[in-house]
PDB file of C-alpha atoms in Angstrom:
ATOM      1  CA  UNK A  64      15.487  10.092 -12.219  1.00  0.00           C
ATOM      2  CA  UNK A  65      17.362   9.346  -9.400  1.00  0.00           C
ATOM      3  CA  UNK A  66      18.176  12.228  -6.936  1.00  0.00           C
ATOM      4  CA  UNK A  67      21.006  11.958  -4.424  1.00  0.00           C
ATOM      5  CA  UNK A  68      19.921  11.276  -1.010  1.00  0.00           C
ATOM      6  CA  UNK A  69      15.975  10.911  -1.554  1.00  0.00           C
ATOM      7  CA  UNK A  70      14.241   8.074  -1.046  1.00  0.00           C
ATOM      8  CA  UNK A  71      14.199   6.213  -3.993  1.00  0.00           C
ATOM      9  CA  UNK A  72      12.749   2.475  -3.478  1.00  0.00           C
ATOM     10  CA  UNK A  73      10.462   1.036  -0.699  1.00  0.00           C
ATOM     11  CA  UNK A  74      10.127  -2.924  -0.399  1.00  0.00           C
ATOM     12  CA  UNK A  75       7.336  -4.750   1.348  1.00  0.00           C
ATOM     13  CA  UNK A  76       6.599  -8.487   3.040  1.00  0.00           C
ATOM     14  CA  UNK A  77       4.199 -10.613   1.601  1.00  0.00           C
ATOM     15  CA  UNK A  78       3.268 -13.711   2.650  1.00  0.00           C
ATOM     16  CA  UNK A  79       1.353 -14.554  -0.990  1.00  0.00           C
ATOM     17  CA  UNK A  80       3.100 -12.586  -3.965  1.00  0.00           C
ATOM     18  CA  UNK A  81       0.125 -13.880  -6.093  1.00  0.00           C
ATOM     19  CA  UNK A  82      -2.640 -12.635  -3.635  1.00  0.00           C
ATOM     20  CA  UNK A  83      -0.597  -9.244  -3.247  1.00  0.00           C
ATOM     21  CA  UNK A  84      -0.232  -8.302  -6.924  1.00  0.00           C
ATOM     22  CA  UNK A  85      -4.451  -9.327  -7.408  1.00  0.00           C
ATOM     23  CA  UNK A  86      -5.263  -7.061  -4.549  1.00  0.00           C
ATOM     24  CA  UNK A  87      -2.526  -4.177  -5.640  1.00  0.00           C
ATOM     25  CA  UNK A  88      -3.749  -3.980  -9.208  1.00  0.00           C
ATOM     26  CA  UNK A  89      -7.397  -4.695  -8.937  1.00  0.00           C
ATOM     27  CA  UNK A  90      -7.619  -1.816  -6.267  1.00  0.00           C
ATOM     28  CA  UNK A  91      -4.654   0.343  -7.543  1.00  0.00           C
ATOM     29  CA  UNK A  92      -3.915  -0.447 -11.104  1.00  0.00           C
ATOM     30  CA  UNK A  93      -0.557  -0.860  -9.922  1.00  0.00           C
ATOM     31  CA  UNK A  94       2.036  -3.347 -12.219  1.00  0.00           C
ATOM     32  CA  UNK A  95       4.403  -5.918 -12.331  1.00  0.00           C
ATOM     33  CA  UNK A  96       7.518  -7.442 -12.693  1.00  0.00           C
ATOM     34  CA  UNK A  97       8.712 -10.889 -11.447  1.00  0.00           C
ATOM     35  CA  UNK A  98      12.030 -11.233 -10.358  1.00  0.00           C
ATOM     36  CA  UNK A  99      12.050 -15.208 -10.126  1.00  0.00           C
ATOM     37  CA  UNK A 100       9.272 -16.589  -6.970  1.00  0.00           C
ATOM     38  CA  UNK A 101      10.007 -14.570  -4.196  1.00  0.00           C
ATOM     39  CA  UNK A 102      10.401 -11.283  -5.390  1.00  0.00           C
ATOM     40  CA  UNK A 103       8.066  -9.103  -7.489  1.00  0.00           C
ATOM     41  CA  UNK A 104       8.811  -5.069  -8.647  1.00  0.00           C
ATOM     42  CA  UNK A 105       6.174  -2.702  -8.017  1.00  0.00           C
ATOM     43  CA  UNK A 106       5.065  -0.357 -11.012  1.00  0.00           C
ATOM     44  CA  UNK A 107       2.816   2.888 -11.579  1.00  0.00           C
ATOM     45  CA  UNK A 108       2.496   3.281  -8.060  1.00  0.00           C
ATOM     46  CA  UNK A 109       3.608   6.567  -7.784  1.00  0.00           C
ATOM     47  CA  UNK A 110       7.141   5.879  -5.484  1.00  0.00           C
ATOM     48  CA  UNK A 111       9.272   2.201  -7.040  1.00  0.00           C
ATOM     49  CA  UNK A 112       9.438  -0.387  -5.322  1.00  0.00           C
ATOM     50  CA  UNK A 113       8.360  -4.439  -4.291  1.00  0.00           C
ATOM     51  CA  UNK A 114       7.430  -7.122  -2.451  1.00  0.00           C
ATOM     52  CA  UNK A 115       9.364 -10.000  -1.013  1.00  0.00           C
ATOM     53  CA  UNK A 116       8.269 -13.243  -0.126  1.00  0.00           C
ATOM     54  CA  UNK A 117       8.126 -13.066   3.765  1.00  0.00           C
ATOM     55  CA  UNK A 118       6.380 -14.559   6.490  1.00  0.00           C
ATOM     56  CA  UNK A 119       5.822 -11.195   8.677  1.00  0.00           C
ATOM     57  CA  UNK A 120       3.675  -8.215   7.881  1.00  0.00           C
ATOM     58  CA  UNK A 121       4.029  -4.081   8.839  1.00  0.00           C
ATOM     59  CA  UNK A 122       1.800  -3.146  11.280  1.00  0.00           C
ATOM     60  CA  UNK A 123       2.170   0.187  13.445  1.00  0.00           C
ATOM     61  CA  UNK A 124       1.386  -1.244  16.182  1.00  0.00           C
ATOM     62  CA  UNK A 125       4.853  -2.840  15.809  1.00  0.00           C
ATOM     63  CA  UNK A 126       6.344   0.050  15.020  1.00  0.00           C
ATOM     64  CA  UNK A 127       6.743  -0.119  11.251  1.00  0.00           C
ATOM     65  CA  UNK A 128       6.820   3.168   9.682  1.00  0.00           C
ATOM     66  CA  UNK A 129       3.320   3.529   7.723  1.00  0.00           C
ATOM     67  CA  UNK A 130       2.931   4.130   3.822  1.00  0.00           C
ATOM     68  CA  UNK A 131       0.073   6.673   2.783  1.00  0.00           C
ATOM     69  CA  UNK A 132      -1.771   6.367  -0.235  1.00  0.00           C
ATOM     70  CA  UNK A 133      -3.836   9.417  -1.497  1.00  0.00           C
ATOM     71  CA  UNK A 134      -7.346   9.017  -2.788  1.00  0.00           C
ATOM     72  CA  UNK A 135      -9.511  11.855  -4.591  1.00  0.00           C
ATOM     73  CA  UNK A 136     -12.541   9.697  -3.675  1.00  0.00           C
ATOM     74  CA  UNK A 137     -11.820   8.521  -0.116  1.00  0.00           C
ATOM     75  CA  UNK A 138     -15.005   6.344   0.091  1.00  0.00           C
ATOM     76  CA  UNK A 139     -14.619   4.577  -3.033  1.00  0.00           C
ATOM     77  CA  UNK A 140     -11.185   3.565  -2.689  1.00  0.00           C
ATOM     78  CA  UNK A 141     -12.301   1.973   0.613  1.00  0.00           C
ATOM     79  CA  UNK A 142     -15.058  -0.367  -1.031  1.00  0.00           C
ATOM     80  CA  UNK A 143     -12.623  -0.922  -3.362  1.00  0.00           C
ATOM     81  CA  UNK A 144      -9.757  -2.319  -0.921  1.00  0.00           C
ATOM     82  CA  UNK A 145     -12.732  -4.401   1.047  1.00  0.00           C
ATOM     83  CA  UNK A 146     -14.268  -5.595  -2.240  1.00  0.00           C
ATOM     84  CA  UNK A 147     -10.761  -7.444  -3.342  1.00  0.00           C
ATOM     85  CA  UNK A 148     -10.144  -8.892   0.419  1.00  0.00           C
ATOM     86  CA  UNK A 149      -8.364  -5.786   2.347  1.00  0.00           C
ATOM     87  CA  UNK A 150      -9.636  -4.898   5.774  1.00  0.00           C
ATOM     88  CA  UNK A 151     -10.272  -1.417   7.240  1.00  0.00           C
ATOM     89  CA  UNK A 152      -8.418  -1.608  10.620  1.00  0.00           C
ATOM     90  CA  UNK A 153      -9.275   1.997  11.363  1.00  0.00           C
ATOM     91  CA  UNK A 154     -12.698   3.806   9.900  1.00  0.00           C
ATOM     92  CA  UNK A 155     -12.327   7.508   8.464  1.00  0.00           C
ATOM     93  CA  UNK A 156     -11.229   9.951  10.611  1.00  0.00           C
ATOM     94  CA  UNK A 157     -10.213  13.707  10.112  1.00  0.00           C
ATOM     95  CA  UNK A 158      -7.360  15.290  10.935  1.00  0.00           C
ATOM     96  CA  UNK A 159      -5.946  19.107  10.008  1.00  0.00           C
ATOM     97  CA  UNK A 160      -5.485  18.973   6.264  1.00  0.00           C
ATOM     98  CA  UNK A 161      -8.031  16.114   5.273  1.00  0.00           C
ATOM     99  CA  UNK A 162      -9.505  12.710   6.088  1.00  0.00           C
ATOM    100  CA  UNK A 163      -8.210   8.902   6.116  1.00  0.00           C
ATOM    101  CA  UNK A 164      -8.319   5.670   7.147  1.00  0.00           C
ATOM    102  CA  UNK A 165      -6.121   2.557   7.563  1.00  0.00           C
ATOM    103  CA  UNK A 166      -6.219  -0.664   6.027  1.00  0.00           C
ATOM    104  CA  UNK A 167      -4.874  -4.207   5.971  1.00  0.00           C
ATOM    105  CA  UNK A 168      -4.089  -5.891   2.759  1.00  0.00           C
ATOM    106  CA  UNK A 169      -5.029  -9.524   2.356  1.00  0.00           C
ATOM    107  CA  UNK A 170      -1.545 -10.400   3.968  1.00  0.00           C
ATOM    108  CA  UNK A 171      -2.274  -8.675   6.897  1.00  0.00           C
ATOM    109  CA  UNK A 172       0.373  -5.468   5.687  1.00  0.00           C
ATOM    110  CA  UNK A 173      -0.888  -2.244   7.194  1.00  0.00           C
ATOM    111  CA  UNK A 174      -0.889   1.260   4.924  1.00  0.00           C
ATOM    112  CA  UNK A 175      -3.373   4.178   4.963  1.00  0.00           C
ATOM    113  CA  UNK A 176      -5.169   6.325   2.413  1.00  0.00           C
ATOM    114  CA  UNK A 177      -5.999  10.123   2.826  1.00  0.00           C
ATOM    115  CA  UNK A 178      -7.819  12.983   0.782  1.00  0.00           C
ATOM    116  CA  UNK A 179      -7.964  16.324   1.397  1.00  0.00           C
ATOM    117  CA  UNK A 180     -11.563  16.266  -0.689  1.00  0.00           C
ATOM    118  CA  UNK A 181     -14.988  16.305   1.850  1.00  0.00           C
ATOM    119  CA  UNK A 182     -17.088  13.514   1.286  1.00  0.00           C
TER     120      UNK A 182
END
């Protein structure tokens, strides 16, 4: 439903739509929906949204604003994003409230995942 004055869609770069909806789903599950070649609709990802066909990527160290993904198995989901070509740009760390770490996709897009479960 949508609810007046709450975010409601998010949209991403991506410099390979194909290469971003392997790594989304085989790490995430997440779905699809093509909106002709150079856009695609994010599903069952928790927030709606997409990917555009772009030649940049987010990156905080360019001051993009960071997306956080939550993880009840922090570890896992990090083999995970390595084992279908992400990066981990920043190992584990804790902070007050739980434990993450940040990650590159295979376009070079940067987001993080957290728990609040100890290893």
């Amino acid at each position: 439903m949508n609810k007046h004055e709450k975010i409601n869609y998010v949209e991403f770069p991506s410099t390979d739509l194909l290469v971003t909806k392997e790594f989304f789903a085989g790490v995430f599950g997440w779905t699809f929906e093509d909106f002709g070649p150079d856009y695609t609709a994010i599903q069952n990802a928790g927030l709606d949204g997409g990917f555009f066909k772009s030649e940049q990527a987010v990156s905080t160290e360019n001051g993009s604003a960071l997306v956080v993904i939550y993880s009840n198995a922090l570890e896992a989901t990090q083999a995970k994003i390595e084992a279908f070509g992400g990066k981990t740009i920043k190992p584990i760390f804790s902070f007050p409230g739980g434990r993450r770490f940040h990650f590159s996709d295979p376009n070079g897009n940067e987001y993080a995942v957290w728990s609040d479960i100890s290893a």
